[in-house]
Short mmCIF file of N, CA and C in Angstrom, two decimals:
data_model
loop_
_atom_site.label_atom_id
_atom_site.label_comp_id
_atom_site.label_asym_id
_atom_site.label_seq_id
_atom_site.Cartn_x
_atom_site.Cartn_y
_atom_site.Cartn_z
N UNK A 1 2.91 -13.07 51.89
CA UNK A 1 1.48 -12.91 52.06
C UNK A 1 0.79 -14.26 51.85
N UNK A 2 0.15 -14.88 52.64
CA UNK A 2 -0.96 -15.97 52.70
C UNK A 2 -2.05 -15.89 51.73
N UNK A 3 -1.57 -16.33 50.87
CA UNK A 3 -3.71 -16.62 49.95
C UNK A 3 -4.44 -17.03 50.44
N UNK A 4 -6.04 -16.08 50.52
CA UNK A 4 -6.78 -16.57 51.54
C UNK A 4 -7.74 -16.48 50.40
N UNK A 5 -8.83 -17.31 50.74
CA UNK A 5 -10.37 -17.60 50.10
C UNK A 5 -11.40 -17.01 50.53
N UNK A 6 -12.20 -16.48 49.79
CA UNK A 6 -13.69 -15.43 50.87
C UNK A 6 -14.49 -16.66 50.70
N UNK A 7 -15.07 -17.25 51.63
CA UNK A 7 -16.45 -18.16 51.49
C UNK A 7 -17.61 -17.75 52.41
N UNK A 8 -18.83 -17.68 51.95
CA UNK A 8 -20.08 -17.65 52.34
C UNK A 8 -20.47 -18.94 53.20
N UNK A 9 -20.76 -18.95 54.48
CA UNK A 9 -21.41 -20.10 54.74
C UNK A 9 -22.47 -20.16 55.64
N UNK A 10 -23.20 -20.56 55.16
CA UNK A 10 -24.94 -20.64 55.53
C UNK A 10 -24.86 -21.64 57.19
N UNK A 11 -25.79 -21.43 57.71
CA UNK A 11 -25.72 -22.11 58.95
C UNK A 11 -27.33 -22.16 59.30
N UNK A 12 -27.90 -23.35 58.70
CA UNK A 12 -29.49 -23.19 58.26
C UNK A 12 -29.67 -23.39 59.78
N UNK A 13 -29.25 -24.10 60.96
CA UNK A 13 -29.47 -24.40 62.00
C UNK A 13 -29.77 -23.14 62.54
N UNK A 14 -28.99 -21.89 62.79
CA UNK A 14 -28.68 -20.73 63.39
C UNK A 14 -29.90 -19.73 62.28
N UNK A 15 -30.07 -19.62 61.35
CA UNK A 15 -30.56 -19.19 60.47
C UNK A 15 -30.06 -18.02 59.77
N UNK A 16 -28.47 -18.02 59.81
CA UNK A 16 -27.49 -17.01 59.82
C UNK A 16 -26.08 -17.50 59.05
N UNK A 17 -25.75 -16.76 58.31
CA UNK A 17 -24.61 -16.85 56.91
C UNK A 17 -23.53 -15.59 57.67
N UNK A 18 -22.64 -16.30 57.41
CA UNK A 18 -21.60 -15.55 57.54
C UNK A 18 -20.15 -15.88 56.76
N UNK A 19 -18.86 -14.62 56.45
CA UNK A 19 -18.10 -14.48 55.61
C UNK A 19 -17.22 -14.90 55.74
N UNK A 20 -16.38 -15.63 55.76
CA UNK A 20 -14.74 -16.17 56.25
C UNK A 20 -13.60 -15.68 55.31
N UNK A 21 -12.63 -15.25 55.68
CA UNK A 21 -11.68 -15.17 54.69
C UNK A 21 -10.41 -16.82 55.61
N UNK A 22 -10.48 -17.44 54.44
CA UNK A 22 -9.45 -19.03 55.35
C UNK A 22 -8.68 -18.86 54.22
N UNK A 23 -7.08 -19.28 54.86
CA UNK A 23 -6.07 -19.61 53.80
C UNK A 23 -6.50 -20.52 52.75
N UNK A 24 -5.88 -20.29 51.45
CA UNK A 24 -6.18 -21.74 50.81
C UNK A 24 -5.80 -22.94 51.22
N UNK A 25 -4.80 -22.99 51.53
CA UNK A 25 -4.10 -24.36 52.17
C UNK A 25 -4.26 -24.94 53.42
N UNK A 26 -5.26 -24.00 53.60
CA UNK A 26 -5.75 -25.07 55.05
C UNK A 26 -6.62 -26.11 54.86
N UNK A 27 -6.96 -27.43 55.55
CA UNK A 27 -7.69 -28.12 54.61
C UNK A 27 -9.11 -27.63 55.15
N UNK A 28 -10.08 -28.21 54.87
CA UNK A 28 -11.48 -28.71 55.21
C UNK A 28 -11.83 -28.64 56.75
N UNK A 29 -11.08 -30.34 57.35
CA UNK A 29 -11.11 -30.62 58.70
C UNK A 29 -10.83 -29.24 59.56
N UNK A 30 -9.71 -28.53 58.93
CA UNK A 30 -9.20 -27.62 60.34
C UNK A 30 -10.38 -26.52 60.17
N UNK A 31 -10.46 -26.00 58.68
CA UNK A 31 -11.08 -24.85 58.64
C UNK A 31 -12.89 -24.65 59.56
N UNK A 32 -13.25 -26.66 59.35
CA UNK A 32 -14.54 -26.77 60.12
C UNK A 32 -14.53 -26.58 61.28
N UNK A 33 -13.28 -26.84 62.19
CA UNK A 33 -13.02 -27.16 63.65
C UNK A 33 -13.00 -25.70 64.27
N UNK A 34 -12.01 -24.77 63.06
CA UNK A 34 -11.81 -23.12 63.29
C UNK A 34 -13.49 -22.15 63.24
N UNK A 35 -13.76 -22.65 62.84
CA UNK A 35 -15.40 -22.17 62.52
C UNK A 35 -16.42 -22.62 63.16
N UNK A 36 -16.16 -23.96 63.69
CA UNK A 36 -17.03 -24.03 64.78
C UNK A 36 -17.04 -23.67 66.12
N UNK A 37 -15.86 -23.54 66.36
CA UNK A 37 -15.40 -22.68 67.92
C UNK A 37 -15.47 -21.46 67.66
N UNK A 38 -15.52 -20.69 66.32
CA UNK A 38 -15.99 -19.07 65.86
C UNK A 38 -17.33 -18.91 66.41
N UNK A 39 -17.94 -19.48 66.06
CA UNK A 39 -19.52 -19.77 66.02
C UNK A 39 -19.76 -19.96 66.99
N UNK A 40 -19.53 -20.93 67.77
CA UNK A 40 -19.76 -21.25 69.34
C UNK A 40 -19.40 -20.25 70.54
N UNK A 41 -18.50 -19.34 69.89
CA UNK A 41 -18.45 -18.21 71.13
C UNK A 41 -19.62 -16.98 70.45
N UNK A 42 -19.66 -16.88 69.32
CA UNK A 42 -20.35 -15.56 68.53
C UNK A 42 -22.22 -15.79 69.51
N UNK A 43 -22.19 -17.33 69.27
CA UNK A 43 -23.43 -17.80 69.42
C UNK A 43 -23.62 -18.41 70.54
N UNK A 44 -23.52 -17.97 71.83
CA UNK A 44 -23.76 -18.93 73.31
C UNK A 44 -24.77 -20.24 73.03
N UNK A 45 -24.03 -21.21 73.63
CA UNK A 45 -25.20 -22.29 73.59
C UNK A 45 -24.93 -23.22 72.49
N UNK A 46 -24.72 -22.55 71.19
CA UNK A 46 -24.34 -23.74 70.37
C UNK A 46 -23.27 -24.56 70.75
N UNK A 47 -23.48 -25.71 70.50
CA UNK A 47 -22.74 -26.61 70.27
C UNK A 47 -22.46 -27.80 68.80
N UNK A 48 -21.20 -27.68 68.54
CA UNK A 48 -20.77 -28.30 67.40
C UNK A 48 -20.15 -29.83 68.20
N UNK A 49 -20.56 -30.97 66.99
CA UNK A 49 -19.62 -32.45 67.58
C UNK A 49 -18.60 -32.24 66.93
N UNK A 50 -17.85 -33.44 68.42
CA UNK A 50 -16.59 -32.57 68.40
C UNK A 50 -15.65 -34.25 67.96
N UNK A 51 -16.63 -35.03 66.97
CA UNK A 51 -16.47 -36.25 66.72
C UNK A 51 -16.00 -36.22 65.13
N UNK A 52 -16.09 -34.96 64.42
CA UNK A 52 -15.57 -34.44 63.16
C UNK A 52 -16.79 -35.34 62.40
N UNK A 53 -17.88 -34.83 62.85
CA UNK A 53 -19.38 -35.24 62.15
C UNK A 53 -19.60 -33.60 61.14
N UNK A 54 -19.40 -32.80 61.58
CA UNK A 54 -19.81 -31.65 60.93
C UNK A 54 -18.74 -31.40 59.29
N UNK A 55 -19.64 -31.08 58.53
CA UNK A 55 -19.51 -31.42 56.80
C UNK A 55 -19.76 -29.78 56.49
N UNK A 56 -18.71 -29.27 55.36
CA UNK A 56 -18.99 -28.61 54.80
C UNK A 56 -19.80 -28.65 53.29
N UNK A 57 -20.59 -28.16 52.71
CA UNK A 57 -21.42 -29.05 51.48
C UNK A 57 -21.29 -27.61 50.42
N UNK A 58 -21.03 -27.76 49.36
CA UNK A 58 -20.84 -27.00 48.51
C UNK A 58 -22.54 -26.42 47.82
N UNK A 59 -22.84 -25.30 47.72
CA UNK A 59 -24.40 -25.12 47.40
C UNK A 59 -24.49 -25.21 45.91
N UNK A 60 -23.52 -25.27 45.22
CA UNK A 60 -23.95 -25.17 43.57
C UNK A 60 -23.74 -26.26 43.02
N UNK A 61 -23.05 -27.88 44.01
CA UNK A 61 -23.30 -28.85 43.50
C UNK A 61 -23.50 -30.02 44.08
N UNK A 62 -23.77 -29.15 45.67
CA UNK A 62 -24.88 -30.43 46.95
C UNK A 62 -23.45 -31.39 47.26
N UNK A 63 -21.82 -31.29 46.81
CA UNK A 63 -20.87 -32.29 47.12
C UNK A 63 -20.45 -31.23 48.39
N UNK A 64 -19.96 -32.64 49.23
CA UNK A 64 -19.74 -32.52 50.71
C UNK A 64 -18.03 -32.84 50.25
N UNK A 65 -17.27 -31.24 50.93
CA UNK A 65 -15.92 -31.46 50.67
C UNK A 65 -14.88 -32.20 51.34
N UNK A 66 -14.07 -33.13 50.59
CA UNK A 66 -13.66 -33.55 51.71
C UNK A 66 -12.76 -33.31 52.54
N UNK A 67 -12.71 -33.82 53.58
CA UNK A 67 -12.02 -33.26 55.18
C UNK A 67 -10.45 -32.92 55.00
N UNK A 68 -10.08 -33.61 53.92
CA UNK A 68 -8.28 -34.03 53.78
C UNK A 68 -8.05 -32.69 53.03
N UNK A 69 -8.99 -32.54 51.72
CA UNK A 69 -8.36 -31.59 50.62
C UNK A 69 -8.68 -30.27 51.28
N UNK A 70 -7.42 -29.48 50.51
CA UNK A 70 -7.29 -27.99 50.97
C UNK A 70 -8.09 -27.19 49.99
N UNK A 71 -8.51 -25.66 50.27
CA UNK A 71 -9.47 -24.97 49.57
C UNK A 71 -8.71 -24.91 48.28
N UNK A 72 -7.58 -25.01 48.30
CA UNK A 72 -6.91 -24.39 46.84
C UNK A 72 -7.04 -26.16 46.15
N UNK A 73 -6.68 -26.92 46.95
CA UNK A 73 -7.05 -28.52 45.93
C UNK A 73 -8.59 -28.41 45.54
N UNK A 74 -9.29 -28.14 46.22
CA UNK A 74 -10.89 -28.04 45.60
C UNK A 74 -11.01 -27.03 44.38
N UNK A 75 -10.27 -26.17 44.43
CA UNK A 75 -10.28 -24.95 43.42
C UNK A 75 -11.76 -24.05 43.27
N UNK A 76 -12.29 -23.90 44.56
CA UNK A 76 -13.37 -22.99 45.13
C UNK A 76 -13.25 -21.88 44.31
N UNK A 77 -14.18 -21.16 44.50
CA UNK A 77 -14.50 -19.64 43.52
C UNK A 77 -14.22 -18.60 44.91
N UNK A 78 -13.65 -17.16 44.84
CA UNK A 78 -14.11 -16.28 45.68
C UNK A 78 -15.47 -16.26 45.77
N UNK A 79 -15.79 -16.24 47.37
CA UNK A 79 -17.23 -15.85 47.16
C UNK A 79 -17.83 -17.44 47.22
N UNK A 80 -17.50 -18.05 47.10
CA UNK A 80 -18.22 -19.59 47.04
C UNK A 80 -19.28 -19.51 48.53
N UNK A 81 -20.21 -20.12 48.03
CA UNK A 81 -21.14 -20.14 49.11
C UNK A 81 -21.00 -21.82 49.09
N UNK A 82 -21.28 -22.20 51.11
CA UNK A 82 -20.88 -23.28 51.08
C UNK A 82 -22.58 -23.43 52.72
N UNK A 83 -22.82 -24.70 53.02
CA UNK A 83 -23.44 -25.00 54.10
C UNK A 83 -22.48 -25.83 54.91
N UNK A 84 -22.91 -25.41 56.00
CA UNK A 84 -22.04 -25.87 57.41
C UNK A 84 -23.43 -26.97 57.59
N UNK A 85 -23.17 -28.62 58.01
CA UNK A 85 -24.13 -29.50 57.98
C UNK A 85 -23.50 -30.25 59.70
#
């Protein structure tokens, strides 16, 4: 069985939050890339850069995670609420 993480993530652009369950060990980079092509079909029209500009930012301490470390190296909370930037 895969350990997976529940995260909240806000999408102030869209004005719409939604739930992910992502392995822990996936890092950052992929999980942003997986979520923005989620989003981009859910949501016609959006478009995400595809230049790995888009940041995930943690809401309870404004740090932008980085791209390399995996959810389980960050040691995230279930439930962590995060912004898609």
């Amino acid at each position: 069985m895969i350990d997976k993480i529940s995260v909240y993530i806000m999408f102030p652009a869209l004005n719409v939050e939604h739930n992910f369950m992502i392995p822990l060990d996936m890092n950052i980079r992929t999980a942003i890339d997986m979520i923005s092509k989620l989003i981009s079909e859910e949501y016609r029209g959006v478009k995400f850069s595809s230049e790995g500009k888009n940041r995930l930012v943690q809401t309870f301490t404004g740090k932008v995670l980085p791209d390399t470390c995996s959810f389980r190296q960050l040691d995230l909370a279930q439930g962590e609420k995060l912004i898609f930037m």
